[in-house]
CSV table of C-alpha atoms and ligand atoms in Angstrom, one decimal:
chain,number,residue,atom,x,y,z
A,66,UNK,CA,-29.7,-24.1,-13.4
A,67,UNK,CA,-32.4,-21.4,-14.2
A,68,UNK,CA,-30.8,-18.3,-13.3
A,69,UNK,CA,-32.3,-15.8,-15.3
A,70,UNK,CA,-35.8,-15.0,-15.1
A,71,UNK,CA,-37.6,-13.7,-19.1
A,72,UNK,CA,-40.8,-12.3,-19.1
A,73,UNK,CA,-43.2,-10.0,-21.7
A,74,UNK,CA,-46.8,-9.8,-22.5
A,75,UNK,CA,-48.5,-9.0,-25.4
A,76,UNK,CA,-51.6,-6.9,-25.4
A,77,UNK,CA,-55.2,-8.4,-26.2
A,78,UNK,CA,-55.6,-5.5,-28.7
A,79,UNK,CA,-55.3,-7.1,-32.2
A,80,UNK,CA,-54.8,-10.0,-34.6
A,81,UNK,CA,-51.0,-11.2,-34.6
A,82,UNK,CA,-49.1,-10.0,-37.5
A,83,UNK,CA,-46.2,-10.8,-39.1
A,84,UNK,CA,-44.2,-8.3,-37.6
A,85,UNK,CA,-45.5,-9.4,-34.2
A,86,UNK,CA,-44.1,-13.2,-35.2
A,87,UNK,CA,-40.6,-12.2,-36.3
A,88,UNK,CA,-40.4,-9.0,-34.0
A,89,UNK,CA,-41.3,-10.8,-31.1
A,90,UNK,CA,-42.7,-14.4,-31.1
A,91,UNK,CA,-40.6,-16.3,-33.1
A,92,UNK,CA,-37.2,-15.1,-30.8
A,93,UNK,CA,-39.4,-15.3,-27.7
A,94,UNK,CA,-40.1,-19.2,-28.3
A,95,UNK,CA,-36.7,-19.5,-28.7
A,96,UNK,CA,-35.4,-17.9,-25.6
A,97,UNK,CA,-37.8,-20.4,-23.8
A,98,UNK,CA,-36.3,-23.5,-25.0
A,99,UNK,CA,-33.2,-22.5,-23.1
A,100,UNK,CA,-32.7,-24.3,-20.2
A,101,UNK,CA,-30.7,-21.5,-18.0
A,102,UNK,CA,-34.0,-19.2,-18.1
A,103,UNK,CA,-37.1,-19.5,-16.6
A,104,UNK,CA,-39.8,-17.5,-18.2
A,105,UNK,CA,-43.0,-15.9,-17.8
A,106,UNK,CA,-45.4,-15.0,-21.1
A,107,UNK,CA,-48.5,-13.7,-20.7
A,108,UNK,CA,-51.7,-11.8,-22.6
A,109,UNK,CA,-51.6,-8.2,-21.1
A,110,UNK,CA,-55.6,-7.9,-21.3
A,111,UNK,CA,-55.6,-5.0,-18.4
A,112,UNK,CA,-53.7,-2.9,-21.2
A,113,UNK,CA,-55.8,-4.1,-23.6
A,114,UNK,CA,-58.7,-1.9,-21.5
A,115,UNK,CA,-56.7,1.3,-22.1
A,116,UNK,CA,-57.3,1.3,-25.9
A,117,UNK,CA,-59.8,-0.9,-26.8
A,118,UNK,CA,-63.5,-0.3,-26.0
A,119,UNK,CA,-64.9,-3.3,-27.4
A,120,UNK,CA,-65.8,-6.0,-25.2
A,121,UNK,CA,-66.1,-9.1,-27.9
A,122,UNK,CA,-62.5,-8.1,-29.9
A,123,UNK,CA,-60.8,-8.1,-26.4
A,124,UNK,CA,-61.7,-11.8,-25.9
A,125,UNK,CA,-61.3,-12.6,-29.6
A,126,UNK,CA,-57.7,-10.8,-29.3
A,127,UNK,CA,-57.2,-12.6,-26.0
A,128,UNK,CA,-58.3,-16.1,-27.7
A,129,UNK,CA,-55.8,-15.5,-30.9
A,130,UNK,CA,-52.6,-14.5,-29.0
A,131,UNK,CA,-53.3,-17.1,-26.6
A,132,UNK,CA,-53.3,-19.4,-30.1
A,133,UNK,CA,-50.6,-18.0,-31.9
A,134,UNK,CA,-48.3,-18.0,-28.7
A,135,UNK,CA,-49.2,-22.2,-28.5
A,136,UNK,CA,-49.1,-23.0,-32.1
A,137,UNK,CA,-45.5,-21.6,-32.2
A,138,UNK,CA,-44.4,-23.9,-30.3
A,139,UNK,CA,-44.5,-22.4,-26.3
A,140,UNK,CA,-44.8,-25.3,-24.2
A,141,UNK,CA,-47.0,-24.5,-21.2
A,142,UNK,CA,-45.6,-27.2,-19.4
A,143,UNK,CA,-41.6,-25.7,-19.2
A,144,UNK,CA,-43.0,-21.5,-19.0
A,145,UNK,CA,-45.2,-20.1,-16.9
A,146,UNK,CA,-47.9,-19.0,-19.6
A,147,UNK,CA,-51.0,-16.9,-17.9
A,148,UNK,CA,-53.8,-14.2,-18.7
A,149,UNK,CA,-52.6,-11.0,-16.8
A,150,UNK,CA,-56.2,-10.2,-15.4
A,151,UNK,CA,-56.5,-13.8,-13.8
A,152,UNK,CA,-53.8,-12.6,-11.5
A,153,UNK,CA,-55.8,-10.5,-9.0
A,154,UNK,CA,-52.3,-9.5,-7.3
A,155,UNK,CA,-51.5,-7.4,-10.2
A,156,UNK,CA,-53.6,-4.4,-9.8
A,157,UNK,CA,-53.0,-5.1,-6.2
A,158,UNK,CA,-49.3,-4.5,-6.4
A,159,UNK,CA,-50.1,-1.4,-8.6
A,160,UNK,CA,-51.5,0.3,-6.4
A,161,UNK,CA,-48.9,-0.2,-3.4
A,162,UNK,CA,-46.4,0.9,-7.0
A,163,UNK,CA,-48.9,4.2,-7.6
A,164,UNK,CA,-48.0,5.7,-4.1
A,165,UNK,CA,-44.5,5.1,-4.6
A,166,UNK,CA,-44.4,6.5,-8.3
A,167,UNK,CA,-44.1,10.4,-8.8
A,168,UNK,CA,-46.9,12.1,-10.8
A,169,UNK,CA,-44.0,13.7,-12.5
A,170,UNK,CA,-42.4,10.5,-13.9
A,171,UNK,CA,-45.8,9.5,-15.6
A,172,UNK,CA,-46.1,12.8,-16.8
A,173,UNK,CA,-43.0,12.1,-19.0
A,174,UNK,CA,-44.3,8.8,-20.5
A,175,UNK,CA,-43.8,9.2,-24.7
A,176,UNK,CA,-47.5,7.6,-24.8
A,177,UNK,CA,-49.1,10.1,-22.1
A,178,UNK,CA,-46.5,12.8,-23.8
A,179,UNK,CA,-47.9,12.5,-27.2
A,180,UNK,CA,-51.6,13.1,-26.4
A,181,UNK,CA,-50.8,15.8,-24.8
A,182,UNK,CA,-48.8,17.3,-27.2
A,183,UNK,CA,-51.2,16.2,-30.1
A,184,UNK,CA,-53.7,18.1,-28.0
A,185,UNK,CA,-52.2,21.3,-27.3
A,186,UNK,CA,-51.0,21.5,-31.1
A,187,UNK,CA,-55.0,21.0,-31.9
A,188,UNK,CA,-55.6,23.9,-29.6
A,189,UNK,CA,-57.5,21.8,-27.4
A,190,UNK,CA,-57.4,20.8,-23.7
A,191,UNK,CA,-53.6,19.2,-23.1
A,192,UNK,CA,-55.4,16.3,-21.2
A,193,UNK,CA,-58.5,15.7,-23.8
A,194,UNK,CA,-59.5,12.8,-24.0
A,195,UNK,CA,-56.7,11.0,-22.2
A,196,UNK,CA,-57.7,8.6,-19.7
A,197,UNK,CA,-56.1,7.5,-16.5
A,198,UNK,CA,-55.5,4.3,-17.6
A,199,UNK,CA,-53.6,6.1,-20.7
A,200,UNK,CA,-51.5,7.9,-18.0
A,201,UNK,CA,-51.1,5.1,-15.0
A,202,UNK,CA,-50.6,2.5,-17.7
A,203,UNK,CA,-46.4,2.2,-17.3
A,204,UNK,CA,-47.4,1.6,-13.2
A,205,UNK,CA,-49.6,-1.7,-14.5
A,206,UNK,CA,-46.9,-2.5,-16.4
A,207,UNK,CA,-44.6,-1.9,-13.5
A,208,UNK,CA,-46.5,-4.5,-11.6
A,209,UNK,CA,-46.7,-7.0,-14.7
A,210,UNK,CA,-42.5,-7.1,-13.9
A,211,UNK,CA,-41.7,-6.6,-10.5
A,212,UNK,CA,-44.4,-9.2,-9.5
A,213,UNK,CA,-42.1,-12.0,-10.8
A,214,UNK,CA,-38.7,-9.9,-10.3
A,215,UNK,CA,-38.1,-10.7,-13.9
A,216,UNK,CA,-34.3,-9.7,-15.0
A,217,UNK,CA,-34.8,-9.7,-18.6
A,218,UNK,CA,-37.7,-8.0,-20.3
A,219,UNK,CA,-38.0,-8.4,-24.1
A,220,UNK,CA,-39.5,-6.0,-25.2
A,221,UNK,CA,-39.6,-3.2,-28.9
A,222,UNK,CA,-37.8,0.1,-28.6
A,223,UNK,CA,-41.4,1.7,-28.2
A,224,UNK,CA,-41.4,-0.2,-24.7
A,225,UNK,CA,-37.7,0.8,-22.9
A,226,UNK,CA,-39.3,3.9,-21.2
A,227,UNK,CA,-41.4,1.9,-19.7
A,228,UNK,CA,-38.9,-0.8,-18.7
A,229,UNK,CA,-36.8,2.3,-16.8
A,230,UNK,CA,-40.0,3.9,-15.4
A,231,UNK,CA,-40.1,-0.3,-14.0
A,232,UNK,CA,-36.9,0.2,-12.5
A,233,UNK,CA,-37.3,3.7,-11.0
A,234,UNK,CA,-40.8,2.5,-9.5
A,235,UNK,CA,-38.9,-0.8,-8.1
A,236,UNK,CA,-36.2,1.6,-6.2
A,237,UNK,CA,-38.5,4.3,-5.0
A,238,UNK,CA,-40.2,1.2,-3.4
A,239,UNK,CA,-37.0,-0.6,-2.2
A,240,UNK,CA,-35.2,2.3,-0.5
A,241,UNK,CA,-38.4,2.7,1.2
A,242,UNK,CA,-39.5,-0.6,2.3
A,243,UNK,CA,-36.7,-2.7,1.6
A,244,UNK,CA,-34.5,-5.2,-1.2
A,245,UNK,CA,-38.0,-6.4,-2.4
A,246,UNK,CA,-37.7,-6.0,-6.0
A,247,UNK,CA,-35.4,-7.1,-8.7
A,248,UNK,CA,-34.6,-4.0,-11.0
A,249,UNK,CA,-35.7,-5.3,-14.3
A,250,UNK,CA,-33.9,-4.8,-17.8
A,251,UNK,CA,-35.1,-3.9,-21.0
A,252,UNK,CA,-33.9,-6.8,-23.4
A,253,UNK,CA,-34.2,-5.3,-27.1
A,254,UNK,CA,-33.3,-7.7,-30.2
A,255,UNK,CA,-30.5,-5.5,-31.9
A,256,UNK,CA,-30.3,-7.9,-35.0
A,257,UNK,CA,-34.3,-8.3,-35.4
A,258,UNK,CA,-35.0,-6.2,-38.4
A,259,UNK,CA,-38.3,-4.1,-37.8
A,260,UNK,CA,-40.5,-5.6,-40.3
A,261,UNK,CA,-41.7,-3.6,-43.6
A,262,UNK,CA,-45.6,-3.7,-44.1
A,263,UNK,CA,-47.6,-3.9,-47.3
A,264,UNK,CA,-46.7,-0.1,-47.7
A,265,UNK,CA,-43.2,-0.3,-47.0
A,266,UNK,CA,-43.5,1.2,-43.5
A,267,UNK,CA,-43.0,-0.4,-40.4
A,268,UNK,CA,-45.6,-3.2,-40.1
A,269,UNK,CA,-47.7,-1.7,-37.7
A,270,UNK,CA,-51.7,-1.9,-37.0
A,271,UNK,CA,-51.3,1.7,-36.2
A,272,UNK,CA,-51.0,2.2,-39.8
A,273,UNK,CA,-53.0,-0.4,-41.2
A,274,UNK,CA,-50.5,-2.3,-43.5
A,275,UNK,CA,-50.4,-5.8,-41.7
A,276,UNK,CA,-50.0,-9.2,-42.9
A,277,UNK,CA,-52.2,-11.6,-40.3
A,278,UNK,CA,-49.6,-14.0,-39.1
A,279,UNK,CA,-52.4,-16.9,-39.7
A,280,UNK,CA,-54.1,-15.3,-42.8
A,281,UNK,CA,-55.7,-18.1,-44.6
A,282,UNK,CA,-53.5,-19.3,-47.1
A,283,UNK,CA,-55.5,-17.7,-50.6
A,284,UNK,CA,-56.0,-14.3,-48.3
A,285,UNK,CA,-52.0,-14.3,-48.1
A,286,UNK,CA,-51.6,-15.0,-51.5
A,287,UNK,CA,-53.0,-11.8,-52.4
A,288,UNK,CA,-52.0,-9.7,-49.8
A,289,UNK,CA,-48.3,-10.9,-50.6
A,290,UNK,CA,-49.5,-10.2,-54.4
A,291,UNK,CA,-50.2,-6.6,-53.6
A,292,UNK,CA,-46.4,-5.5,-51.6
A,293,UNK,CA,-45.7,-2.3,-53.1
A,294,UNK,CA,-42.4,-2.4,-55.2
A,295,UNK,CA,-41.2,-0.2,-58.3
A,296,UNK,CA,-42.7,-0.2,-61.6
A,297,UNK,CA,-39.4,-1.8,-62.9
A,298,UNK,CA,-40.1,-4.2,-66.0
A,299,UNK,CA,-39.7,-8.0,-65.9
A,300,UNK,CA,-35.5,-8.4,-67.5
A,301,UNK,CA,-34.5,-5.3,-65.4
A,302,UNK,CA,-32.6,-5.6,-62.4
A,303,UNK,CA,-34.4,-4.9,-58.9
A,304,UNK,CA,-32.5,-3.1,-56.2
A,305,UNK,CA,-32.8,-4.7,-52.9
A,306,UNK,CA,-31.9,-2.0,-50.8
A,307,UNK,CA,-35.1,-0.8,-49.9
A,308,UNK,CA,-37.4,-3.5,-51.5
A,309,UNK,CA,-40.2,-4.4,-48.7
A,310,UNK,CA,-40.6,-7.8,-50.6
A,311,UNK,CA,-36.5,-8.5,-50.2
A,312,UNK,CA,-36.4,-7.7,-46.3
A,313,UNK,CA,-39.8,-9.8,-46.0
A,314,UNK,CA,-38.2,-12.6,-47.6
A,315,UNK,CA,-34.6,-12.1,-45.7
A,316,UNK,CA,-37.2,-12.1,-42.4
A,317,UNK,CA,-38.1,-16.0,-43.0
A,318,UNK,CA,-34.8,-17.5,-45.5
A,319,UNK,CA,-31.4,-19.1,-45.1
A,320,UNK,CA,-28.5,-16.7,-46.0
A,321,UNK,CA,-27.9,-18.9,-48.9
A,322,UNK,CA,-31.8,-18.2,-49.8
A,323,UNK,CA,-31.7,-14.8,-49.2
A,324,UNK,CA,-28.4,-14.8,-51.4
A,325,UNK,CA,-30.3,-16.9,-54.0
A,326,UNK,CA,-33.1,-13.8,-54.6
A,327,UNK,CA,-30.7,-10.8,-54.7
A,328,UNK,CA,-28.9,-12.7,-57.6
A,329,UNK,CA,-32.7,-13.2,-59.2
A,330,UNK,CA,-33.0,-9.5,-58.4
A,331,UNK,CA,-30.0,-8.7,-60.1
A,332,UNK,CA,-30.9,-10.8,-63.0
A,333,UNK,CA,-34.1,-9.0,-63.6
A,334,UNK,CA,-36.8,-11.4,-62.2
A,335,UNK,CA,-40.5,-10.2,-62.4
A,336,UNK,CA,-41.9,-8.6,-59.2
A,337,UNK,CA,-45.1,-11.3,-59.6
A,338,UNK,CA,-42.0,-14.0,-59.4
A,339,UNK,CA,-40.6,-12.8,-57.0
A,340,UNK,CA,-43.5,-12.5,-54.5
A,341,UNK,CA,-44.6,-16.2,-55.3
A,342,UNK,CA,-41.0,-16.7,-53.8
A,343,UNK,CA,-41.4,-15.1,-50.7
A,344,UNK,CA,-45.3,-16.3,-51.0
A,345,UNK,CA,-43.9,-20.1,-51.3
A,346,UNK,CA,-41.5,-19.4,-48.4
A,347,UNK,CA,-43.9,-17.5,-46.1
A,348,UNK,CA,-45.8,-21.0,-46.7
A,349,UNK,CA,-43.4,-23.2,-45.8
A,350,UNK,CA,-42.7,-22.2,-42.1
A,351,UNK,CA,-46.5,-20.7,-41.5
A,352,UNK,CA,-48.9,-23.5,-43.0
A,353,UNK,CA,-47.6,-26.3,-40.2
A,354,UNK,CA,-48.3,-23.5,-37.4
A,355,UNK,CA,-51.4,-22.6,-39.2
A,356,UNK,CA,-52.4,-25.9,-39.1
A,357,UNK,CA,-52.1,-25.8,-35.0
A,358,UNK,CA,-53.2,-22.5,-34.7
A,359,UNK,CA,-56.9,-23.4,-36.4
A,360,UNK,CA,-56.9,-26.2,-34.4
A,361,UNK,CA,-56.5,-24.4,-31.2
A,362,UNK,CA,-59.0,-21.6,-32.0
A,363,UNK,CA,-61.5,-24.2,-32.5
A,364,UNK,CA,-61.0,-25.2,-29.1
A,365,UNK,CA,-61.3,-22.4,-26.9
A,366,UNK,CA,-62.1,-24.3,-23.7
A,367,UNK,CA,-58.6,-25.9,-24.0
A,368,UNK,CA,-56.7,-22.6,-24.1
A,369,UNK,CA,-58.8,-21.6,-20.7
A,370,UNK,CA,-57.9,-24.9,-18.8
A,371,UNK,CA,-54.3,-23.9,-20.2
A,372,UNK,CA,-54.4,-20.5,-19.1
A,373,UNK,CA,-56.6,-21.3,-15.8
A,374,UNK,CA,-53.4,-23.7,-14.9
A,375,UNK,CA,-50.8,-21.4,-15.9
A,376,UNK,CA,-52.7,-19.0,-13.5
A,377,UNK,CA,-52.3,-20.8,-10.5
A,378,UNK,CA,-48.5,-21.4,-11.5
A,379,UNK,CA,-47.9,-17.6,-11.6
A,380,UNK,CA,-50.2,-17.3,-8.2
A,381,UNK,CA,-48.0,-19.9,-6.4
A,382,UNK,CA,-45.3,-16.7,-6.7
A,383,UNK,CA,-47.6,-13.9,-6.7
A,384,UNK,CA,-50.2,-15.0,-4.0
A,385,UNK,CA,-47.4,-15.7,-1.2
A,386,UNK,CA,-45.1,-12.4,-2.8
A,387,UNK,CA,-48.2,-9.7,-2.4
A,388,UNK,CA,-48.5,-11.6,1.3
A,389,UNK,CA,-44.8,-10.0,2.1
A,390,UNK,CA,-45.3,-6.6,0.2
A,391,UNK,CA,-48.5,-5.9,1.8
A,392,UNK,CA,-46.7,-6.8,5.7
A,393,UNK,CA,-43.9,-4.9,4.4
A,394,UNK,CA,-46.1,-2.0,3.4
A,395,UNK,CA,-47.9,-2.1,7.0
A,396,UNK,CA,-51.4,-3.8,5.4
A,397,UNK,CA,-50.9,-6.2,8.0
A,398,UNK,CA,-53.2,-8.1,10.8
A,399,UNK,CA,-53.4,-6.7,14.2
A,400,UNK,CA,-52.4,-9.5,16.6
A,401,UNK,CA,-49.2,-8.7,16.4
A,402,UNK,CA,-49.1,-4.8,16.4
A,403,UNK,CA,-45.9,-3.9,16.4
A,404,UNK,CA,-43.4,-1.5,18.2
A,405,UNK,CA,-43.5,2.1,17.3
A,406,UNK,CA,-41.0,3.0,15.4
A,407,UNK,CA,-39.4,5.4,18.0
A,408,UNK,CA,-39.0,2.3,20.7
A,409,UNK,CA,-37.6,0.1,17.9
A,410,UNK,CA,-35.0,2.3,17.2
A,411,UNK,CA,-34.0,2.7,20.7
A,412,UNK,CA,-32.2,-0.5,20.9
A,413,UNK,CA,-34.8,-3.2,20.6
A,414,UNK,CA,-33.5,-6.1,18.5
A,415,UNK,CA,-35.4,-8.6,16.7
A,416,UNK,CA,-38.7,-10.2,18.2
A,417,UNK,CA,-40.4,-13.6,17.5
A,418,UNK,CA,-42.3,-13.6,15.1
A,419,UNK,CA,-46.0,-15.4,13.3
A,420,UNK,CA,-45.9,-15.5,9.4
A,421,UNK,CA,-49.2,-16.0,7.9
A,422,UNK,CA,-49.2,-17.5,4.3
A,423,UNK,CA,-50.6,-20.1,1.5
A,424,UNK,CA,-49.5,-23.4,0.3
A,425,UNK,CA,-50.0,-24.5,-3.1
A,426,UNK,CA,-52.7,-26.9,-1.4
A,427,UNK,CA,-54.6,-23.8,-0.9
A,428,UNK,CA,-54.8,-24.1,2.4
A,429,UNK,CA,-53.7,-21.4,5.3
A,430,UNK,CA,-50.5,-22.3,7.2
A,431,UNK,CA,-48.5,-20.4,9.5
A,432,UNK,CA,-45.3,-20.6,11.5
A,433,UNK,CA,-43.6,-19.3,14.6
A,434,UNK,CA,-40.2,-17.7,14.5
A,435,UNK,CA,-37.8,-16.8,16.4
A,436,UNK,CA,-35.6,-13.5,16.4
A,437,UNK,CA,-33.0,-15.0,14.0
A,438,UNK,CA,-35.5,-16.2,11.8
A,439,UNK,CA,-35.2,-20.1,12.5
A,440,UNK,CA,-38.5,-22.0,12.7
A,441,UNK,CA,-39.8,-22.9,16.0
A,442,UNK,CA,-43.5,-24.4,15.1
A,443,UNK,CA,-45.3,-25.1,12.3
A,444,UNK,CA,-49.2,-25.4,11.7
A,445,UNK,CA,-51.2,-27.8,9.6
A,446,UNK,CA,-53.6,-25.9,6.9
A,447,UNK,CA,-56.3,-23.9,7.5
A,448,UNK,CA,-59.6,-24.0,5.6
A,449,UNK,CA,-59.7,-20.0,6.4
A,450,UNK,CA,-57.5,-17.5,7.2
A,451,UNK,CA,-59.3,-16.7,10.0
A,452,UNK,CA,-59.2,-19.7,11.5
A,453,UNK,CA,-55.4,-20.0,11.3
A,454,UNK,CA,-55.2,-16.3,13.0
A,455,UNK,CA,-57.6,-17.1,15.7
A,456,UNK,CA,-55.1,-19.9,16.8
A,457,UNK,CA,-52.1,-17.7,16.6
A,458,UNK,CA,-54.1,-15.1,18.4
A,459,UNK,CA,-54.7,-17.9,20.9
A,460,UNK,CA,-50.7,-18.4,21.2
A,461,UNK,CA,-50.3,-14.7,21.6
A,462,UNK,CA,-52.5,-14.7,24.2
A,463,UNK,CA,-52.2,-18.0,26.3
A,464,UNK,CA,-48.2,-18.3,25.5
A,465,UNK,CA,-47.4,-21.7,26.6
A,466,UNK,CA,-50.9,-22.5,28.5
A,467,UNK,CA,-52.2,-23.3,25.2
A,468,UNK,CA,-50.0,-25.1,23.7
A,469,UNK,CA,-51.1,-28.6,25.0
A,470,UNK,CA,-54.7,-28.0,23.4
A,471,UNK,CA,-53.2,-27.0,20.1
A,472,UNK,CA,-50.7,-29.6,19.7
A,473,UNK,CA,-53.0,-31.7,17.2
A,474,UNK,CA,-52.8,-28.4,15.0
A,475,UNK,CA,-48.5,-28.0,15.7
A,476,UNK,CA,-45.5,-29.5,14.6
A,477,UNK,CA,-42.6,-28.4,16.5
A,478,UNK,CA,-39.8,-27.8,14.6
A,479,UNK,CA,-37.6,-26.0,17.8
A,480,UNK,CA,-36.7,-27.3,21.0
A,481,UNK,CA,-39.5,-27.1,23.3
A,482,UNK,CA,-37.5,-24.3,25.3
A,483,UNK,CA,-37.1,-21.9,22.7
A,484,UNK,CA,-40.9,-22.3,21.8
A,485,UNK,CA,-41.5,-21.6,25.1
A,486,UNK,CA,-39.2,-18.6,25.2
A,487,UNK,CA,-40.8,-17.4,22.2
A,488,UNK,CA,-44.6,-17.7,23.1
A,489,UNK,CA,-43.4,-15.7,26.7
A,490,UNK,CA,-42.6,-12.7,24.3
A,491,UNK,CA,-46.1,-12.2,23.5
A,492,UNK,CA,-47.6,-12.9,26.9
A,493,UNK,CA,-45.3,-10.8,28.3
A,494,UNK,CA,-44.6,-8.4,25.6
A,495,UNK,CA,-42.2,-5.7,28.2
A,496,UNK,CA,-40.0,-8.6,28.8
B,164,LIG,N1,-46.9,-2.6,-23.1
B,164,LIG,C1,-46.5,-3.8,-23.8
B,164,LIG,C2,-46.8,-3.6,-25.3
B,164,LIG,O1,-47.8,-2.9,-25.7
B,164,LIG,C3,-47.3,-5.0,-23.4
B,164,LIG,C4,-46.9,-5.3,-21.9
B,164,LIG,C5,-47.7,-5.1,-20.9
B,164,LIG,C6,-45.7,-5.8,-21.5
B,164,LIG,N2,-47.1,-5.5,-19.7
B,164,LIG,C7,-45.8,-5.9,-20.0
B,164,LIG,C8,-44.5,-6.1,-22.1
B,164,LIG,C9,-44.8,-6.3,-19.2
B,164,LIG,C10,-43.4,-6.5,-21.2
B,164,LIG,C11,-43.6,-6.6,-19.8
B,164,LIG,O2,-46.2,-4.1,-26.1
């Protein structure tokens, strides 16, 4: 049984590194071969706005991470793989998240946090240059999670802030509209070393010492070829504590392998032997996905039908979820306007209710409920929403009088006196 619902994005910013693989891609294609979790993986392209400027590298990022996620092996078919922006419910849901979020809480965000600080330490303006998308991104990402009330989200230690602002958003909203969000969880890889970069630093593009996940295969040669290490000779023995090249290696080998180099390390080997080592292993789990991943890029109409029909598998959630936050918010149609507040509180239990919503068919459909909630009728689809309010305004109006003409468009799922009693709630709302 799926019980546990996984999801994380990855921002269109940038070509995948090998940091990103090990960090992040490799364990997530892992996770998604499990059967008790259901996931959700997509390409964050609304963040990718915040920071990058450049139309054409946004869809070239959004083209390669798309690539990269499919050549290692996700399987579009058993996760629910989408582009972020093709989900027009997303910025919808952030905004009903913004007026439930405290300007406060976004004021403490590490990324708004350290402009800021950057800025008043340069003597200049504390909010130069800092965009609201800078400071509303954790409410974007805030509706990235709650949107599929994901439990688990796996995500770098850079990202738990954001994972708790999630979960503070997601209450504020509950306690004042209801249980309508699962609070999510920040799932960080303990065991997952951070990867060392060509400098010896964190592999980050922020500092410009990267390995390209799908480098060509002579391009990684020499970037492999020029990993810092110490200037000991060829016959003296290496330290691996420390040694970029050793925790590169340890990223991709057995134990036994990694076991294998520290006693060539011990034993003196050359710094250009050892790197053809890790450059021969590198090759050996990267030159099959390479193969895929070229493949795929040269196809970019393929990704988009797979992204366009992993869209409308995230929609068949979001589309029908957004239709319950927005009644729940009060965005809702007028035919059934309902009590004050005041007169609901003085004693008034449940009414009979119409709920208005999608099929996957794409068609309108709506039903008639009683005060427990059990289903009394059920329409056929409509072409428009309009046309399926029109004839539940005609319901409202006419009661039972118009049920005989309707018919063709009803199935009754109740006995035909509790439709009847129902419909005479509208038609004679003081009853
Ligand atoms: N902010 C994340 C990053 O830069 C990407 C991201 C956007 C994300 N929305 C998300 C990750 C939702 C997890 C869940 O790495």
């Amino acid at each position: 049984m799926k019980t546990q619902r996984v999801l994380t994005g990855i921002t269109t910013s940038g070509t995948p590194h090998l940091g990103n693989y090990v960090g992040a891609i490799r364990p997530t294609v892992r996770a998604s071969r499990l059967a008790e979790v259901e996931s959700f993986y997509f390409l964050a392209d609304y963040h990718a706005l915040i920071k990058v400027g450049e139309p054409a590298r946004v869809q070239r990022s959004t083209l390669e991470i798309a690539a990269t996620w499919l050549a290692c092996g996700l399987d579009p078919d058993k996760v629910t793989f989408y582009r972020q922006s093709d989900i027009p419910e997303i910025p919808e849901l952030t905004w009903l998240l913004t007026c439930v979020t405290g300007k406060g809480l976004l004021n403490r965000a590490h990324a708004y946090k350290a402009s800021v600080d950057k800025n008043t330490a340069s003597g200049d303006e504390p909010d130069n240059g800092v965009t609201a998308g800078l400071f509303m991104y954790p409410v974007l990402m805030a509706a990235d999670i709650l949107m599929f009330n994901a439990h688990q989200v796996p995500v770098g230690r850079d990202q738990i802030q954001h994972i708790e602002m999630a979960r503070d958003i997601a209450a504020s909203f509950n306690h004042l509209y209801g249980e309508h969000f699962t609070l999510p969880e920040a799932a960080v890889e303990d065991h997952v070393a951070t990867l060392p970069g060509l400098d010896g630093r964190k592999m980050s593009k922020s500092y410009d010492n990267t390995i390209p996940l799908f480098a060509p295969r002579e391009q990684l040669r020499k970037l492999i070829m020029g990993i810092v290490t110490d200037s000991r000779a060829p016959g003296e023995p290496k330290a691996t504590e420390g040694s970029a090249l050793f925790q590169l290696y340890q990223a991709f080998a057995s134990p036994e392998e990694t076991a294998a180099l520290a006693r060539a390390y011990a034993n003196g080997i050359a710094w250009g032997d050892a790197k053809q080592m890790l450059f021969e292993r590198l090759e050996q789990e990267i030159a099959p996905l390479r193969t895929v991943y070229d493949e795929l890029v040269q196809n970019p109409g393929q990704i988009e039908k797979t992204l366009q029909a992993g869209a409308q598998k995230a929609r068949a959630i979001a589309t029908p979820f957004t239709a319950r936050l927005r009644h729940a918010v009060g965005l809702r149609p007028l035919y059934a306007v309902a009590e004050t507040p005041k007169r609901a509180r003085a004693g008034k239990s449940a009414a009979p209710s119409f709920k208005q919503y999608r099929e996957n068919d794409g068609l309108f459909h709506f039903k008639l409920l009683d005060a427990d909630g059990r289903l009394l009728l059920q329409s056929t689809g409509f072409a428009a929403p309009r046309e399926a309010a029109q004839t539940i305004a005609r319901l409202q109006q006419q009661g039972n009088a118009a049920l005989a003409e309707l018919a063709p468009l009803l199935t009754f799922q109740g006995a035909p006196d509790a439709v009847a009693a129902a419909l005479s709630h509208f038609t004679q709302p003081s009853a």
